[in-house]
Amino acid sequence: MTQVCETVTATTMAGLRSARDAVVSADLVELRLDGVTDVDVAGALEGRTRPVIVTCRPVWEGGRFDGGEEARLRLLAEAMRLGAEFVDVEFRADRRSLPQPTGGATRVVLSVHDFQGVPGDLADRVRAMRAEQPAVVKVAVMARRLSDCLTLRAALPGEGAHVAIAMGAAGQITRLWPAGFGSCWTYGGAAAPGQTPTRDLAGRYRVRTTTAATRVYGVAGSPLGHSASPAMHNAAFARLGIDAVYVPLETADVDDLVAAAEALSVAGISVTAPLKQACAKRCVSVDALSAQTGAVNTLHRSTDGWHGRNFDVAAFLHPLDRRGLGWPGERALVLGAGGAARAVVAALVSRGLSVHVAGRTPGRAQSLAEALGATAVAWPLHADVDLLVNATPVGAWPDTRATPIDSSSVRARVVYDLVYNPVESTLLNRARGGGAAVIGGLEMLVNQACQQCALWTGRPAPADVIDRAAREFLSSMS
Ligand code: NAP
């Protein structure tokens, strides 16, 4: 079973002990002595209720200990003598002064860190580390691309216990699916770039029970920092009792995505900006809506390659259909000319509405309108329409007070904002105040997640679970 290790840091011993004792959802605690001004090893260990890894990372390895090396190694030696379960020692340190670990005593985690990238000689370093037969080899490198995770994995073949971590947004999969990288534990907390809270590692990502055979899904695009998709899909997999995990695959490069996803046997992908069109071109087949819009939002993989679907169109229409809105001949105005606007315009044109598109970059709005049978109009706007759709990110967290247009410039009977965080945007709030019917982006988001889940699992999606997970995730962000 993969364990969860929570890293705790503090500037005082009192702070370190109270952070240690506040850990609830981890199996192990990493006590970071570096950065503590009044270090007391015995005090750090006394009264612990969980096994610990004692670490005192020097500045030259990315830590905060800037004292002499002798003093630092004395702290680690003391932790070993006092029976700390693990002590993390840097491969680059001169370790000759440390006690030799004997059976049953402290186990050594021999570690190497590179905060700049993946060293070219990583595999050689790992071999040299393993030759010393530490209890655990730990390798932490900075991932600049998803493919760096593959290099990391290749450098750590199966023999011996290890922890493989790719730091940074592109390396998330190594922390969230540690079994896929052969890691005996994964670190949570907020001490290093890309770390996830331990409650999410244990809960949302179920790292203790996933294995190398777990099916992997993910959301691809950039940036993904505030994506609700992992919360929604992992909640659905858990409810359905399916051995699958869903992780962020952060990249803006379709070649990087395809290389990593194929090597890691990723079974399905939610595609978001800026990859929707590039991914459509990499599919061996796409559905009719993907062909019409030139964009996919969902990939699933079979033996012959990637198959693309576009659920954005149906998901956008779902809330209108539920309310009996959006009839042929009605006037619609769509704000924005990006990927989401393409799906919205295609959906409304397919329903026979008279669709106008306004973009801040007029050429983009013009070509989108021409391609999909709509009319481009100039921005700033003065209009009287049946349906106004905001397909720009204006009003989304964190700038939640912004609105894409002045509410007095457009009169609309129905206002539909694709923004889902906040659940009710300022645009919708004002429209509601003016008597319009309003629709927020969350319903669309949840509906497309349900369609993806059903495609990937072959079972009806638990819509209530997905909706609740999205709302909880969004409220935890505000
Ligand atoms: P995108 O491809 O980047 O397109 C964004 C569009 O908004 C572009 O046309 C851009 O103008 C325009 N825009 C950006 N900032 C603007 C500003 N300050 N003023 C006026 N226009 C501005 O993004 P997207 O994928 O279409 O997504 C757009 C929004 O829809 C995002 O908030 C996204 O989260 C949301 N969305 C929601 C769902 C859902 O399920 N609810 C699904 C998809 C998307 P330029 O053309 O000049 O760059």
Coordinates of C-alpha atoms and ligand atoms in Angstrom, one line a residue:
M1 CA 0.0 0.0 0.0
T2 CA 1.3 3.5 -0.8
Q3 CA 1.6 5.7 2.2
V4 CA 0.8 9.3 2.7
C5 CA 3.5 11.5 4.2
E6 CA 2.7 15.0 5.4
T7 CA 5.6 17.5 5.4
V8 CA 5.5 19.9 8.3
T9 CA 7.6 23.1 8.5
A10 CA 7.8 25.8 11.1
T11 CA 10.2 28.5 12.3
T12 CA 10.1 27.4 16.0
M13 CA 10.1 24.1 17.8
A14 CA 6.7 24.9 19.3
G15 CA 5.3 25.5 15.9
L16 CA 6.9 22.3 14.5
R17 CA 5.4 20.2 17.3
S18 CA 2.0 21.7 17.0
A19 CA 2.0 21.2 13.2
R20 CA 3.2 17.6 13.8
D21 CA 0.4 17.0 16.2
A22 CA -2.2 18.6 13.9
V23 CA -1.6 15.9 11.2
V24 CA -4.7 13.7 10.9
S25 CA -4.8 12.1 7.5
A26 CA -1.2 11.0 6.9
D27 CA 0.6 7.7 7.7
L28 CA 4.0 9.4 8.2
V29 CA 5.1 12.9 9.1
E30 CA 8.2 14.5 7.6
L31 CA 9.6 16.9 10.2
R32 CA 11.6 19.6 8.5
L33 CA 14.1 20.8 11.0
D34 CA 15.6 23.3 8.5
G35 CA 14.0 26.7 9.0
V36 CA 13.5 26.0 12.7
T37 CA 15.5 28.6 14.7
D38 CA 15.6 26.7 18.1
V39 CA 16.1 23.1 16.9
D40 CA 15.8 20.4 19.5
V41 CA 15.8 17.0 18.0
A42 CA 14.6 15.2 21.1
G43 CA 11.7 17.7 21.4
A44 CA 10.8 17.1 17.8
L45 CA 10.5 13.3 18.4
E46 CA 9.1 13.2 21.9
G47 CA 5.4 12.4 22.1
R48 CA 5.0 11.6 18.4
T49 CA 2.0 9.4 17.5
R50 CA 3.1 8.7 13.9
P51 CA 6.3 7.5 12.4
V52 CA 8.5 10.4 11.2
I53 CA 11.1 11.2 8.6
V54 CA 13.5 13.7 10.1
T55 CA 14.9 16.0 7.4
C56 CA 17.2 19.0 7.7
R57 CA 17.6 20.2 4.1
P58 CA 20.6 22.4 3.5
V59 CA 20.4 25.5 1.3
W60 CA 22.6 23.8 -1.3
E61 CA 19.9 21.1 -1.8
G62 CA 16.9 23.6 -1.9
G63 CA 16.3 23.7 1.9
R64 CA 16.5 26.4 4.5
F65 CA 19.4 25.2 6.7
D66 CA 22.2 27.6 6.2
G67 CA 24.5 26.6 9.1
G68 CA 27.6 24.4 9.0
E69 CA 27.5 20.9 7.5
E70 CA 29.0 19.4 10.7
A71 CA 26.2 20.9 12.8
R72 CA 23.6 19.7 10.3
L73 CA 24.9 16.1 10.3
R74 CA 25.0 16.1 14.1
L75 CA 21.3 16.8 14.1
L76 CA 20.6 13.9 11.8
A77 CA 22.9 11.6 13.8
E78 CA 21.0 12.5 16.9
A79 CA 17.7 11.7 15.3
M80 CA 19.1 8.3 14.3
R81 CA 20.4 7.7 17.9
L82 CA 17.0 8.7 19.3
G83 CA 15.3 6.2 17.1
A84 CA 13.5 8.3 14.5
E85 CA 11.8 5.9 12.1
F86 CA 13.5 7.5 9.0
V87 CA 16.2 10.1 8.5
D88 CA 16.5 11.8 5.1
V89 CA 20.1 12.2 4.0
E90 CA 21.2 13.9 0.8
F91 CA 23.2 11.8 -1.6
R92 CA 25.5 14.8 -2.1
A93 CA 26.3 15.1 1.6
D94 CA 29.4 13.6 3.1
R95 CA 27.7 11.0 5.2
R96 CA 30.8 9.3 6.7
S97 CA 30.1 10.8 10.2
L98 CA 26.6 9.4 10.4
P99 CA 26.0 6.2 12.5
Q100 CA 25.6 3.0 10.3
P101 CA 22.0 2.0 10.4
T102 CA 21.6 -1.4 11.9
G103 CA 18.6 -3.8 11.8
G104 CA 15.5 -2.3 13.4
A105 CA 17.0 1.1 13.9
T106 CA 16.4 4.2 11.9
R107 CA 16.1 3.7 8.2
V108 CA 17.9 6.0 5.8
V109 CA 16.1 7.8 3.0
L110 CA 18.9 8.7 0.5
S111 CA 17.6 11.7 -1.5
V112 CA 18.5 13.8 -4.5
H113 CA 16.7 17.0 -5.5
D114 CA 16.9 19.1 -8.6
F115 CA 14.7 22.2 -8.6
Q116 CA 15.7 23.2 -12.1
G117 CA 14.9 20.1 -14.2
V118 CA 15.7 16.5 -14.7
P119 CA 19.5 15.9 -14.6
G120 CA 20.9 14.1 -17.7
D121 CA 22.7 11.5 -15.5
L122 CA 19.6 10.7 -13.3
A123 CA 19.7 7.0 -14.0
D124 CA 23.4 6.8 -13.1
R125 CA 22.8 8.7 -9.9
V126 CA 20.0 6.3 -8.9
R127 CA 22.2 3.3 -9.6
A128 CA 24.9 4.8 -7.4
M129 CA 22.4 5.6 -4.6
R130 CA 21.0 2.0 -4.7
A131 CA 24.5 0.6 -4.5
E132 CA 24.6 2.0 -0.9
Q133 CA 21.5 0.0 -0.1
P134 CA 19.5 2.7 1.8
A135 CA 16.0 1.8 3.0
V136 CA 14.5 4.2 0.4
V137 CA 15.8 6.1 -2.5
K138 CA 14.0 9.4 -3.0
V139 CA 14.3 11.4 -6.2
A140 CA 12.6 14.8 -6.6
V141 CA 13.1 16.6 -9.9
M142 CA 11.4 19.6 -11.5
A143 CA 9.1 18.7 -14.4
R144 CA 9.0 21.2 -17.2
R145 CA 6.9 19.0 -19.3
L146 CA 4.7 15.9 -18.8
S147 CA 7.3 13.9 -20.6
D148 CA 9.8 14.6 -17.8
C149 CA 7.7 12.2 -15.6
L150 CA 8.5 9.5 -18.1
T151 CA 12.2 10.1 -17.8
L152 CA 11.9 10.0 -14.0
R153 CA 10.0 6.7 -14.1
A154 CA 12.5 5.2 -16.5
A155 CA 15.4 6.1 -14.1
L156 CA 13.7 4.2 -11.2
P157 CA 13.1 0.6 -12.4
G158 CA 11.4 -1.8 -10.0
E159 CA 14.1 -3.1 -7.6
G160 CA 14.2 -1.5 -4.1
A161 CA 11.9 0.9 -2.3
H162 CA 11.8 4.4 -3.8
V163 CA 9.8 7.6 -3.9
A164 CA 9.7 9.4 -7.3
I165 CA 8.5 12.9 -7.4
A166 CA 8.3 15.3 -10.3
M167 CA 7.7 18.8 -8.8
G168 CA 5.7 21.5 -10.5
A169 CA 2.4 21.5 -12.3
A170 CA 3.5 19.1 -15.0
G171 CA 4.6 16.5 -12.4
Q172 CA 1.3 16.3 -10.5
I173 CA 0.6 12.7 -11.7
T174 CA 3.7 11.4 -9.8
R175 CA 2.2 12.7 -6.5
L176 CA -1.4 11.8 -7.2
W177 CA -0.8 8.3 -8.7
P178 CA 2.3 7.3 -6.8
A179 CA 1.8 3.6 -7.4
G180 CA 2.2 4.2 -11.1
F181 CA 5.7 5.4 -10.4
G182 CA 6.5 2.6 -7.9
S183 CA 6.6 5.1 -5.0
C184 CA 6.3 3.7 -1.5
W185 CA 4.9 7.0 -0.3
T186 CA 3.8 10.4 -1.6
Y187 CA 4.3 13.7 0.1
G188 CA 1.5 16.1 0.9
G189 CA 1.3 19.5 2.4
A190 CA 2.4 22.9 1.2
A191 CA 6.2 22.7 1.6
A192 CA 7.2 22.2 -2.1
P193 CA 5.9 23.3 -5.5
G194 CA 3.0 21.2 -6.6
Q195 CA 2.2 19.6 -3.3
T196 CA -1.4 18.6 -2.6
P197 CA -3.1 18.6 0.9
T198 CA -2.8 15.1 2.4
R199 CA -6.6 14.9 2.9
D200 CA -7.0 15.2 -0.9
L201 CA -4.2 12.6 -1.5
A202 CA -6.0 10.1 0.8
G203 CA -9.6 11.1 0.0
R204 CA -10.0 12.5 -3.6
Y205 CA -7.1 10.6 -5.1
R206 CA -7.3 7.4 -2.9
V207 CA -3.5 7.0 -3.2
R208 CA -3.5 4.3 -0.5
T209 CA -5.5 1.9 -2.7
T210 CA -4.6 2.8 -6.3
T211 CA -2.0 0.5 -7.8
A212 CA 0.1 0.3 -11.0
A213 CA -2.9 -1.4 -12.6
T214 CA -5.4 1.4 -11.8
R215 CA -7.0 3.0 -14.9
V216 CA -5.8 6.5 -15.3
Y217 CA -7.8 9.5 -16.7
G218 CA -7.1 13.2 -16.6
V219 CA -7.8 16.7 -17.6
A220 CA -5.3 18.2 -20.2
G221 CA -4.6 21.8 -20.9
S222 CA -3.0 24.8 -19.2
P223 CA -3.4 26.3 -16.7
L224 CA -5.3 23.7 -14.7
G225 CA -4.7 25.0 -11.2
H226 CA -8.3 25.6 -10.4
S227 CA -10.0 22.8 -12.4
A228 CA -12.9 21.2 -10.7
S229 CA -12.6 18.1 -12.9
P230 CA -10.4 16.0 -10.6
A231 CA -12.9 16.6 -7.8
M232 CA -15.9 15.6 -9.9
H233 CA -14.5 12.6 -11.7
N234 CA -12.7 11.0 -8.7
A235 CA -15.9 11.4 -6.7
A236 CA -17.8 9.6 -9.5
F237 CA -15.2 6.8 -9.7
A238 CA -15.4 6.3 -5.9
R239 CA -19.2 6.2 -6.0
L240 CA -19.2 3.7 -8.9
G241 CA -16.6 1.5 -7.1
I242 CA -14.3 1.7 -10.1
D243 CA -10.5 1.3 -9.7
A244 CA -9.6 4.5 -11.6
V245 CA -8.0 7.8 -10.8
Y246 CA -8.3 11.2 -12.5
V247 CA -5.4 13.6 -12.4
P248 CA -4.3 17.0 -13.9
L249 CA -2.1 16.6 -17.0
E250 CA -0.9 20.2 -17.3
T251 CA 0.6 21.0 -20.7
A252 CA -0.1 23.3 -23.7
D253 CA 1.7 21.0 -26.1
V254 CA -0.3 18.3 -27.8
D255 CA 2.9 16.3 -28.6
D256 CA 3.9 16.3 -24.9
L257 CA 0.4 15.2 -24.0
V258 CA 0.1 12.4 -26.4
A259 CA 3.6 11.0 -25.6
A260 CA 3.0 11.1 -21.9
A261 CA -0.6 9.8 -22.1
E262 CA 0.4 6.8 -24.3
A263 CA 3.4 5.9 -22.2
L264 CA 1.4 6.0 -19.0
S265 CA -1.6 4.1 -20.6
V266 CA -4.0 7.0 -19.8
A267 CA -7.5 5.7 -20.9
G268 CA -9.4 9.0 -21.3
I269 CA -8.9 12.7 -21.2
S270 CA -11.0 15.8 -20.7
V271 CA -9.5 18.4 -23.0
T272 CA -9.6 22.0 -22.2
A273 CA -8.0 25.3 -23.5
P274 CA -5.7 25.5 -25.4
L275 CA -5.7 21.9 -26.6
K276 CA -9.2 21.4 -27.9
Q277 CA -8.4 21.9 -31.6
A278 CA -4.9 20.4 -31.6
C279 CA -6.3 17.2 -29.9
A280 CA -9.1 16.9 -32.5
K281 CA -6.3 16.7 -35.2
R282 CA -4.7 13.7 -33.3
C283 CA -7.8 11.5 -33.2
V284 CA -8.3 8.5 -35.4
S285 CA -12.1 9.3 -35.2
V286 CA -14.2 12.2 -34.1
D287 CA -18.0 12.5 -33.7
A288 CA -20.0 14.8 -35.9
L289 CA -20.0 17.8 -33.5
S290 CA -16.2 17.6 -33.1
A291 CA -15.9 17.6 -36.9
Q292 CA -18.3 20.6 -37.2
T293 CA -16.6 22.6 -34.5
G294 CA -13.0 21.4 -35.2
A295 CA -12.6 20.9 -31.4
V296 CA -12.9 18.0 -29.0
N297 CA -13.4 18.1 -25.2
T298 CA -13.2 14.4 -24.6
L299 CA -10.7 11.7 -25.6
H300 CA -10.9 8.0 -25.1
R301 CA -8.3 5.5 -26.1
S302 CA -8.7 2.2 -27.8
T303 CA -6.1 -0.1 -29.3
D304 CA -6.2 1.8 -32.6
G305 CA -5.7 5.3 -31.1
W306 CA -7.6 8.3 -29.7
H307 CA -11.2 8.9 -30.4
G308 CA -12.6 12.4 -29.9
R309 CA -16.0 13.6 -28.7
N310 CA -17.4 17.0 -28.2
F311 CA -19.8 17.0 -25.3
D312 CA -19.7 20.8 -24.9
V313 CA -22.5 21.4 -27.4
A314 CA -24.9 19.0 -25.7
A315 CA -23.9 20.1 -22.3
F316 CA -24.5 23.7 -23.2
L317 CA -28.0 22.9 -24.5
H318 CA -28.9 20.8 -21.5
P319 CA -29.9 23.6 -19.1
L320 CA -31.8 25.4 -21.9
D321 CA -33.7 22.2 -22.7
R322 CA -34.5 21.6 -19.0
R323 CA -36.1 25.0 -18.9
G324 CA -37.8 24.9 -22.3
L325 CA -35.7 27.9 -23.5
G326 CA -34.0 28.6 -26.9
W327 CA -36.5 28.4 -29.7
P328 CA -36.0 28.7 -33.5
G329 CA -36.0 32.3 -34.7
E330 CA -35.1 33.8 -31.3
R331 CA -32.2 36.3 -31.2
A332 CA -29.0 35.2 -29.3
L333 CA -25.9 37.2 -28.6
V334 CA -22.7 35.3 -27.7
L335 CA -19.8 37.2 -26.1
G336 CA -16.4 35.7 -26.9
A337 CA -14.8 33.9 -29.8
G338 CA -12.7 31.2 -28.2
G339 CA -13.2 27.4 -27.8
A340 CA -16.3 27.6 -25.7
A341 CA -18.0 30.2 -27.9
R342 CA -17.5 27.8 -30.9
A343 CA -19.5 25.1 -29.1
V344 CA -22.2 27.7 -28.0
V345 CA -22.6 29.1 -31.5
A346 CA -22.7 25.7 -33.1
A347 CA -25.4 24.6 -30.6
L348 CA -27.6 27.7 -31.0
V349 CA -27.3 27.7 -34.8
S350 CA -28.3 24.0 -34.8
R351 CA -31.4 24.9 -32.9
G352 CA -32.4 27.6 -35.5
L353 CA -31.7 30.7 -33.4
S354 CA -30.4 33.8 -35.1
V355 CA -26.9 34.0 -33.6
H356 CA -24.7 37.1 -33.2
V357 CA -21.2 36.9 -32.0
A358 CA -19.2 39.7 -30.4
G359 CA -15.5 39.4 -29.7
R360 CA -13.0 41.9 -28.5
T361 CA -10.8 40.7 -31.3
P362 CA -13.1 41.4 -34.3
G363 CA -11.3 39.1 -36.8
R364 CA -11.7 36.1 -34.5
A365 CA -15.4 36.7 -34.0
Q366 CA -15.8 37.2 -37.8
S367 CA -14.1 34.0 -38.7
L368 CA -16.0 32.0 -36.1
A369 CA -19.3 33.5 -37.2
E370 CA -18.6 32.7 -40.9
A371 CA -17.5 29.1 -40.1
L372 CA -20.7 28.3 -38.2
G373 CA -23.5 30.3 -39.9
A374 CA -23.7 33.2 -37.4
T375 CA -23.2 37.0 -37.7
A376 CA -20.3 38.9 -36.2
V377 CA -21.2 42.2 -34.5
A378 CA -19.0 45.0 -33.2
W379 CA -18.1 45.4 -29.5
P380 CA -19.0 47.6 -27.5
L381 CA -22.6 46.5 -27.7
H382 CA -26.1 47.9 -27.6
A383 CA -28.6 45.2 -28.2
D384 CA -32.0 43.8 -27.3
V385 CA -32.0 39.9 -27.5
D386 CA -33.8 36.9 -26.2
L387 CA -30.6 35.1 -25.0
L388 CA -27.3 36.6 -24.0
V389 CA -24.4 34.1 -23.5
N390 CA -21.1 35.0 -21.9
A391 CA -18.4 32.7 -23.3
T392 CA -15.5 34.8 -22.1
P393 CA -13.7 34.2 -18.8
V394 CA -14.6 37.7 -17.5
G395 CA -16.2 37.5 -14.0
A396 CA -14.5 34.2 -13.1
W397 CA -12.5 33.8 -9.9
P398 CA -10.4 35.6 -8.8
D399 CA -11.7 38.8 -10.4
T400 CA -15.3 38.0 -9.6
R401 CA -16.7 41.5 -9.6
A402 CA -15.8 42.0 -13.3
T403 CA -18.6 41.8 -16.0
P404 CA -17.9 41.4 -19.7
I405 CA -20.4 44.2 -20.6
D406 CA -22.2 47.0 -18.9
S407 CA -25.6 45.5 -18.0
S408 CA -27.5 48.6 -19.3
S409 CA -26.0 48.1 -22.8
V410 CA -27.7 44.7 -23.5
R411 CA -31.3 43.8 -22.7
A412 CA -31.9 40.1 -22.6
R413 CA -34.8 37.8 -21.4
V414 CA -32.4 35.0 -20.5
V415 CA -28.7 35.4 -19.5
Y416 CA -26.5 32.4 -19.6
D417 CA -23.0 32.7 -18.2
L418 CA -20.5 29.9 -18.8
V419 CA -18.5 31.1 -15.9
Y420 CA -19.0 28.5 -13.0
N421 CA -16.8 29.9 -10.4
P422 CA -18.5 31.8 -8.8
V423 CA -21.6 29.7 -9.2
E424 CA -23.5 33.0 -9.7
S425 CA -21.4 35.6 -11.4
T426 CA -21.9 39.3 -11.0
L427 CA -23.3 39.4 -14.6
L428 CA -26.0 36.9 -13.6
N429 CA -26.6 38.6 -10.3
R430 CA -27.4 41.9 -12.0
A431 CA -29.4 40.2 -14.7
R432 CA -31.5 38.5 -12.1
G433 CA -32.0 41.8 -10.3
G434 CA -33.2 43.2 -13.7
G435 CA -35.8 40.5 -14.0
A436 CA -34.0 38.1 -16.5
A437 CA -34.0 34.3 -16.2
V438 CA -30.4 33.3 -15.4
I439 CA -28.3 30.1 -16.0
G440 CA -24.9 29.6 -14.5
G441 CA -22.0 27.6 -16.0
L442 CA -22.0 24.9 -13.3
E443 CA -24.9 22.9 -14.9
M444 CA -23.0 22.7 -18.2
L445 CA -19.8 21.7 -16.4
V446 CA -21.5 19.0 -14.5
N447 CA -23.4 17.7 -17.5
Q448 CA -20.3 17.4 -19.7
A449 CA -18.5 15.6 -16.8
C450 CA -21.5 13.2 -16.6
Q451 CA -21.3 12.4 -20.3
Q452 CA -17.5 11.8 -20.0
C453 CA -18.0 9.6 -17.0
A454 CA -20.6 7.5 -18.8
L455 CA -18.5 7.1 -21.9
W456 CA -15.4 6.0 -20.0
T457 CA -17.1 3.7 -17.5
G458 CA -20.0 2.4 -19.6
R459 CA -22.4 3.1 -16.7
P460 CA -24.8 5.9 -15.9
A461 CA -22.9 8.8 -14.2
P462 CA -23.9 9.6 -10.6
A463 CA -24.9 13.2 -11.5
D464 CA -25.8 14.1 -7.8
V465 CA -22.3 13.0 -6.7
I466 CA -20.6 15.0 -9.5
D467 CA -22.7 18.1 -8.8
R468 CA -21.9 18.0 -5.1
A469 CA -18.2 17.4 -5.6
A470 CA -18.1 20.4 -8.0
R471 CA -19.9 22.7 -5.5
E472 CA -17.7 21.6 -2.6
F473 CA -14.6 22.1 -4.6
L474 CA -15.7 25.6 -5.7
S475 CA -16.7 26.6 -2.3
S476 CA -13.4 25.5 -0.9
M477 CA -11.7 27.9 -3.3
S478 CA -13.5 31.0 -2.3
Ligands
NAP1 P1 -10.7 30.8 -24.7 O1 -10.6 29.8 -25.8 O2 -9.4 31.3 -24.1 O3 -11.6 32.0 -25.2 C1 -11.8 33.1 -24.4 C2 -12.6 34.2 -25.2 O4 -12.9 35.2 -24.3 C3 -11.7 34.8 -26.3 O5 -12.5 35.1 -27.4 C4 -11.2 36.0 -25.7 O6 -11.0 37.1 -26.6 C5 -12.3 36.4 -24.8 N1 -11.9 37.3 -23.7 C6 -10.9 36.9 -22.7 N2 -10.8 38.0 -21.9 C7 -11.6 39.0 -22.3 C8 -11.9 40.3 -21.8 N3 -11.3 40.7 -20.7 N4 -12.9 41.0 -22.4 C9 -13.5 40.5 -23.5 N5 -13.3 39.3 -24.0 C10 -12.4 38.5 -23.4 O7 -11.5 30.2 -23.5 P2 -12.8 29.2 -23.6 O8 -12.3 27.8 -23.4 O9 -13.6 29.6 -24.7 O10 -13.5 29.5 -22.2 C11 -14.2 30.8 -22.0 C12 -14.9 30.7 -20.6 O11 -15.9 29.7 -20.6 C13 -14.0 30.3 -19.4 O12 -14.3 31.1 -18.3 C14 -14.3 28.9 -19.2 O13 -14.0 28.5 -17.9 C15 -15.8 28.8 -19.5 N6 -16.2 27.5 -19.9 C16 -17.2 26.9 -19.1 C17 -17.6 25.7 -19.4 C18 -18.7 25.1 -18.6 O14 -18.9 23.9 -18.6 N7 -19.4 25.9 -17.8 C19 -17.1 25.0 -20.6 C20 -16.1 25.6 -21.3 C21 -15.7 26.9 -21.0 P3 -9.8 37.0 -27.7 O15 -10.5 36.3 -28.8 O16 -9.6 38.4 -28.0 O17 -8.7 36.3 -27.1

